[in-house]
Short mmCIF file of C-alpha atoms and ligand atoms in Angstrom, two decimals:
data_model
loop_
_atom_site.label_atom_id
_atom_site.label_comp_id
_atom_site.label_asym_id
_atom_site.label_seq_id
_atom_site.Cartn_x
_atom_site.Cartn_y
_atom_site.Cartn_z
CA VAL A 263 -90.51 -41.51 94.97
CA ALA A 264 -90.43 -42.08 91.20
CA LEU A 265 -87.13 -43.71 90.31
CA LEU A 266 -87.49 -44.94 86.78
CA GLU A 267 -90.15 -43.73 84.38
CA ALA A 268 -91.17 -44.60 80.87
CA ASP A 269 -93.26 -41.68 79.62
CA SER A 270 -95.43 -42.33 76.53
CA VAL A 271 -92.70 -44.52 75.11
CA GLY A 272 -92.98 -45.87 71.59
CA PHE A 273 -90.49 -47.99 69.74
CA SER A 274 -90.34 -49.50 66.26
CA TYR A 275 -87.66 -51.78 64.94
CA ARG A 276 -86.28 -50.75 61.61
CA GLY A 277 -88.91 -51.31 58.94
CA GLY A 278 -91.13 -53.13 61.40
CA THR A 279 -94.47 -52.55 63.00
CA PRO A 280 -94.35 -50.80 66.38
CA ALA A 281 -93.03 -53.03 69.17
CA LEU A 282 -94.19 -50.54 71.83
CA THR A 283 -96.93 -47.92 71.64
CA ASP A 284 -97.48 -45.15 74.19
CA VAL A 285 -96.17 -47.07 77.20
CA SER A 286 -96.12 -45.15 80.49
CA LEU A 287 -94.84 -46.93 83.55
CA THR A 288 -93.27 -45.76 86.79
CA VAL A 289 -90.99 -47.71 89.10
CA ARG A 290 -91.29 -46.22 92.59
CA ALA A 291 -88.74 -46.71 95.33
CA GLY A 292 -89.51 -49.79 97.39
CA ARG A 293 -92.31 -50.93 95.10
CA ASN A 294 -91.20 -53.88 93.04
CA VAL A 295 -93.12 -54.10 89.80
CA ALA A 296 -93.63 -57.03 87.47
CA LEU A 297 -94.04 -56.78 83.73
CA VAL A 298 -96.01 -59.65 82.28
CA GLY A 299 -97.40 -60.49 78.85
CA GLU A 300 -97.36 -63.02 76.07
CA SER A 301 -94.26 -63.73 74.06
CA GLY A 302 -93.82 -60.91 71.55
CA ALA A 303 -95.72 -58.40 73.70
CA GLY A 304 -92.68 -56.12 73.93
CA LYS A 305 -91.27 -56.90 77.39
CA SER A 306 -87.65 -57.34 76.26
CA THR A 307 -87.87 -54.27 74.07
CA LEU A 308 -89.05 -52.16 77.01
CA LEU A 309 -86.25 -53.53 79.20
CA ARG A 310 -83.68 -52.67 76.53
CA LEU A 311 -84.97 -49.10 76.40
CA LEU A 312 -84.94 -48.91 80.21
CA LEU A 313 -81.35 -50.12 80.16
CA GLY A 314 -80.35 -47.45 77.68
CA LEU A 315 -79.39 -50.03 75.06
CA ALA A 316 -81.70 -48.40 72.51
CA ARG A 317 -83.49 -45.12 72.32
CA PRO A 318 -87.27 -44.75 72.28
CA THR A 319 -88.70 -43.69 68.91
CA THR A 320 -91.17 -41.46 70.77
CA GLY A 321 -91.53 -40.45 74.40
CA GLU A 322 -88.74 -40.62 76.94
CA ILE A 323 -87.13 -42.56 79.75
CA ARG A 324 -86.40 -40.66 82.96
CA PHE A 325 -84.42 -41.49 86.06
CA ALA A 326 -85.07 -39.50 89.23
CA GLY A 327 -87.05 -37.07 87.11
CA ARG A 328 -84.27 -36.41 84.59
CA PRO A 329 -84.47 -37.56 80.97
CA LEU A 330 -81.99 -40.27 80.00
CA THR A 331 -79.59 -38.88 77.44
CA ARG A 332 -76.42 -40.23 75.94
CA GLY A 333 -74.38 -37.99 78.21
CA ARG A 334 -76.05 -39.41 81.30
CA LEU A 335 -75.76 -43.07 80.37
CA ARG A 336 -72.76 -43.63 82.59
CA GLU A 337 -74.26 -42.15 85.74
CA TYR A 338 -77.49 -43.99 84.84
CA ARG A 339 -75.60 -47.30 84.84
CA ARG A 340 -74.70 -46.76 88.45
CA ALA A 341 -78.37 -46.59 89.34
CA VAL A 342 -79.91 -49.17 87.00
CA GLN A 343 -78.47 -52.64 86.59
CA ALA A 344 -79.82 -55.90 85.20
CA VAL A 345 -79.88 -59.66 85.55
CA PHE A 346 -80.86 -61.90 82.65
CA GLN A 347 -82.27 -65.35 82.17
CA ASP A 348 -79.28 -67.37 81.14
CA PRO A 349 -76.57 -67.66 83.80
CA TYR A 350 -74.34 -69.51 81.33
CA SER A 351 -74.07 -67.01 78.51
CA SER A 352 -74.07 -63.92 80.73
CA LEU A 353 -70.72 -64.59 82.41
CA ASP A 354 -67.56 -64.36 80.30
CA PRO A 355 -65.92 -67.81 80.67
CA ARG A 356 -62.43 -66.37 80.16
CA HIS A 357 -62.52 -64.19 83.25
CA ARG A 358 -62.26 -64.92 86.93
CA ILE A 359 -65.44 -64.26 88.93
CA GLY A 360 -63.75 -61.38 90.73
CA ARG A 361 -63.18 -59.56 87.48
CA ILE A 362 -66.70 -60.34 86.26
CA VAL A 363 -68.30 -58.99 89.43
CA ALA A 364 -66.15 -55.85 89.25
CA GLU A 365 -67.24 -55.03 85.66
CA PRO A 366 -69.76 -52.31 86.59
CA LEU A 367 -67.16 -50.61 88.80
CA ARG A 368 -64.70 -50.54 85.92
CA GLY A 369 -67.43 -49.31 83.60
CA LEU A 370 -68.00 -46.41 85.97
CA GLY A 371 -64.29 -45.67 86.04
CA LEU A 372 -64.03 -46.76 89.66
CA ARG A 373 -61.36 -48.94 91.16
CA ALA A 374 -62.18 -52.67 91.07
CA ASP A 375 -61.93 -52.74 94.86
CA PRO A 376 -61.58 -56.38 96.03
CA ALA A 377 -63.37 -55.51 99.28
CA ARG A 378 -66.43 -54.33 97.35
CA VAL A 379 -66.35 -57.47 95.22
CA ALA A 380 -66.09 -59.63 98.34
CA ALA A 381 -68.99 -57.72 99.94
CA ALA A 382 -71.14 -58.25 96.83
CA LEU A 383 -70.30 -61.97 96.77
CA ASP A 384 -71.12 -62.20 100.48
CA ALA A 385 -74.46 -60.46 99.88
CA VAL A 386 -75.47 -63.21 97.46
CA GLY A 387 -74.24 -66.01 99.70
CA LEU A 388 -70.97 -66.84 97.97
CA PRO A 389 -67.64 -67.12 99.83
CA ALA A 390 -64.93 -64.55 99.12
CA ASP A 391 -62.63 -67.12 97.46
CA THR A 392 -65.21 -67.42 94.65
CA ALA A 393 -63.49 -64.33 93.21
CA SER A 394 -60.42 -66.29 92.14
CA ARG A 395 -62.41 -69.03 90.37
CA TYR A 396 -63.95 -69.30 86.90
CA PRO A 397 -67.65 -69.50 85.85
CA HIS A 398 -67.38 -73.10 84.58
CA GLU A 399 -66.65 -74.25 88.12
CA PHE A 400 -70.16 -73.26 89.20
CA SER A 401 -73.72 -74.51 88.81
CA GLY A 402 -76.49 -72.49 87.16
CA GLY A 403 -77.82 -71.24 90.48
CA GLN A 404 -74.38 -70.18 91.67
CA ARG A 405 -73.73 -68.44 88.37
CA GLN A 406 -76.96 -66.55 88.75
CA ARG A 407 -75.74 -65.48 92.20
CA VAL A 408 -72.57 -64.21 90.53
CA ALA A 409 -74.67 -62.27 87.99
CA ILE A 410 -76.67 -60.76 90.85
CA ALA A 411 -73.45 -59.88 92.71
CA ARG A 412 -72.24 -58.09 89.57
CA ALA A 413 -75.56 -56.24 89.32
CA ILE A 414 -75.46 -54.97 92.92
CA VAL A 415 -71.73 -54.24 93.29
CA CYS A 416 -72.23 -50.55 92.46
CA ASP A 417 -75.27 -50.24 94.78
CA PRO A 418 -77.90 -49.57 92.10
CA LYS A 419 -81.37 -48.30 92.97
CA VAL A 420 -83.17 -50.42 90.38
CA LEU A 421 -82.55 -53.99 89.29
CA LEU A 422 -84.12 -55.01 85.99
CA ALA A 423 -84.58 -58.76 86.23
CA ASP A 424 -85.46 -60.49 82.95
CA GLU A 425 -86.72 -64.02 83.68
CA PRO A 426 -84.02 -64.37 86.36
CA VAL A 427 -85.02 -67.86 87.48
CA SER A 428 -86.59 -69.39 84.37
CA ALA A 429 -83.48 -71.34 83.43
CA LEU A 430 -83.05 -72.84 86.91
CA ASP A 431 -84.40 -75.99 88.49
CA LEU A 432 -87.24 -75.66 90.99
CA THR A 433 -85.24 -75.79 94.23
CA THR A 434 -82.71 -73.29 92.92
CA ARG A 435 -85.53 -71.03 91.75
CA VAL A 436 -86.91 -70.77 95.26
CA ARG A 437 -83.47 -69.91 96.64
CA ILE A 438 -82.79 -67.21 94.07
CA VAL A 439 -86.25 -65.69 94.53
CA ASP A 440 -85.61 -65.64 98.31
CA LEU A 441 -82.26 -63.99 97.66
CA LEU A 442 -83.82 -61.29 95.47
CA ALA A 443 -86.53 -60.66 98.09
CA SER A 444 -83.97 -60.32 100.87
CA LEU A 445 -81.78 -57.97 98.82
CA CYS A 446 -84.80 -55.69 98.37
CA ALA A 447 -85.53 -55.85 102.09
CA GLU A 448 -81.97 -55.16 103.16
CA ARG A 449 -80.83 -52.67 100.56
CA ASP A 450 -82.30 -49.61 98.99
CA LEU A 451 -83.10 -51.66 95.90
CA THR A 452 -86.26 -51.94 93.81
CA ILE A 453 -86.85 -54.68 91.26
CA MET A 454 -88.59 -54.51 87.93
CA LEU A 455 -89.23 -58.13 87.06
CA VAL A 456 -90.11 -59.75 83.77
CA SER A 457 -91.39 -63.25 84.38
CA HIS A 458 -93.92 -65.66 83.00
CA ASP A 459 -93.92 -67.49 86.34
CA LEU A 460 -96.87 -66.00 88.19
CA GLY A 461 -95.74 -67.57 91.46
CA VAL A 462 -92.44 -65.70 91.20
CA VAL A 463 -94.30 -62.51 90.26
CA ALA A 464 -96.58 -62.80 93.29
CA GLU A 465 -93.62 -63.57 95.55
CA LEU A 466 -91.57 -60.54 94.56
CA CYS A 467 -93.92 -57.85 93.29
CA ARG A 468 -96.93 -56.13 94.82
CA HIS A 469 -97.50 -54.25 91.58
CA THR A 470 -97.96 -55.76 88.11
CA ALA A 471 -98.24 -54.24 84.63
CA VAL A 472 -99.53 -56.16 81.64
CA LEU A 473 -98.20 -55.62 78.11
CA GLU A 474 -100.25 -56.76 75.14
CA SER A 475 -99.09 -56.21 71.55
CA GLY A 476 -96.84 -53.36 72.68
CA ARG A 477 -99.43 -51.57 74.78
CA LEU A 478 -99.84 -51.45 78.55
CA VAL A 479 -103.36 -52.74 78.97
CA GLU A 480 -103.53 -53.03 82.74
CA GLN A 481 -101.57 -52.19 85.86
CA GLY A 482 -102.29 -52.40 89.54
CA ASP A 483 -101.98 -54.66 92.57
CA THR A 484 -100.56 -58.02 91.57
CA SER A 485 -103.38 -59.90 93.32
CA GLN A 486 -105.99 -57.97 91.35
CA VAL A 487 -104.22 -58.07 88.00
CA LEU A 488 -103.39 -61.76 88.16
CA GLY A 489 -106.65 -62.64 89.85
CA SER A 490 -108.81 -61.25 87.07
CA PRO A 491 -109.71 -63.74 84.31
P1 ADP B 548 -91.31 -60.11 74.50
O1 ADP B 548 -90.04 -59.82 75.24
O2 ADP B 548 -92.53 -59.69 75.26
O3 ADP B 548 -91.39 -61.51 74.02
P2 ADP B 548 -90.12 -58.51 72.40
O4 ADP B 548 -89.83 -57.19 73.00
O5 ADP B 548 -89.01 -59.47 72.24
O6 ADP B 548 -91.32 -59.18 73.20
O7 ADP B 548 -90.78 -58.30 70.97
C1 ADP B 548 -91.76 -57.30 70.70
C2 ADP B 548 -92.02 -57.24 69.19
O8 ADP B 548 -90.84 -56.73 68.55
C3 ADP B 548 -92.30 -58.59 68.55
O9 ADP B 548 -93.25 -58.39 67.56
C4 ADP B 548 -90.97 -58.99 67.99
O10 ADP B 548 -91.15 -59.81 66.86
C5 ADP B 548 -90.37 -57.66 67.59
N1 ADP B 548 -88.89 -57.68 67.66
C6 ADP B 548 -88.15 -58.01 68.73
N2 ADP B 548 -86.84 -57.89 68.48
C7 ADP B 548 -86.74 -57.46 67.19
C8 ADP B 548 -85.65 -57.14 66.32
N3 ADP B 548 -84.37 -57.22 66.73
N4 ADP B 548 -85.95 -56.73 65.06
C9 ADP B 548 -87.22 -56.62 64.65
N5 ADP B 548 -88.29 -56.90 65.41
C10 ADP B 548 -88.06 -57.33 66.67
P1 ADP B 549 -77.16 -40.14 68.05
O1 ADP B 549 -78.28 -40.10 67.07
O2 ADP B 549 -77.25 -39.06 69.10
O3 ADP B 549 -75.79 -40.29 67.48
P2 ADP B 549 -77.96 -42.87 68.52
O4 ADP B 549 -79.45 -42.86 68.56
O5 ADP B 549 -77.28 -43.38 67.32
O6 ADP B 549 -77.40 -41.43 68.94
O7 ADP B 549 -77.46 -43.67 69.78
C1 ADP B 549 -76.13 -43.72 70.07
C2 ADP B 549 -75.96 -44.53 71.30
O8 ADP B 549 -76.54 -43.85 72.43
C3 ADP B 549 -76.66 -45.82 71.19
O9 ADP B 549 -75.75 -46.84 70.87
C4 ADP B 549 -77.21 -46.05 72.58
O10 ADP B 549 -76.46 -47.03 73.26
C5 ADP B 549 -77.00 -44.75 73.33
N1 ADP B 549 -78.25 -44.39 74.01
C6 ADP B 549 -79.00 -45.22 74.70
N2 ADP B 549 -80.04 -44.66 75.25
C7 ADP B 549 -80.02 -43.40 74.90
C8 ADP B 549 -80.87 -42.30 75.17
N3 ADP B 549 -81.96 -42.42 75.92
N4 ADP B 549 -80.56 -41.14 74.63
C9 ADP B 549 -79.48 -41.04 73.87
N5 ADP B 549 -78.64 -42.04 73.61
C10 ADP B 549 -78.89 -43.22 74.10
#
């Protein structure tokens, strides 16, 4: 089943050369896909379009077969969430973890149900009392767990993960990768991963797409794509 699709997507920053040209990519249910490419290839730009933070200059983004429009952004947010690289800047230091994790629920106009927050914290291996504490009380790995709890609290179908373990030390990396893998196995959740760590890519994604200067130059089985010179 096609969940998220970029169909012939192009994007240019104001006055700039094209950051993306004719990119077509499909995220299918249960098939985690990695997006790899050199710095400047357009990975972050594509993720921003897939998150609805900017609109493609040409082509379109679809979810479950329906074009993403401004009017559908809210319902789209329920289905597509994200985790970013830096677990320090992504959590508002002024708010308790419980409030941070509940953000997507509030954004959807739903009640910030403490039971749902506790369930999300439990799913990422954090005790329920984490909700009453503040981000500064936690390590980078724990903060990334909080960010993942926030991303899954509304039961999204797709998790866009932008270098989710790059800022973490090696041991913590392994734990967070294991967590992401188990969330995919246990929930109806598919990951689109951006990572320069090919070990992490191979661990999480059977499918890999390669961006080069804003174009998708290759996609296929991760072993084949990464195995080729
Ligand atoms: P990646 O995430 O693969 O490193 P980006 O999507 O960040 O690539 O960048 C793709 C291209 O778009 C690069 O040429 C970059 O310089 C350009 N770019 C990125 N952000 C902006 C911006 N805010 N304004 C203008 N150009 C940008
Ligand atoms: P308009 O031209 O319809 O006023 P803009 O292009 O200025 O719309 O975008 C307005 C807001 O819509 C942007 O801030 C952006 O967050 C949001 N938006 C994001 N993705 C899309 C999309 N695919 N289609 C329409 N609007 C989008």
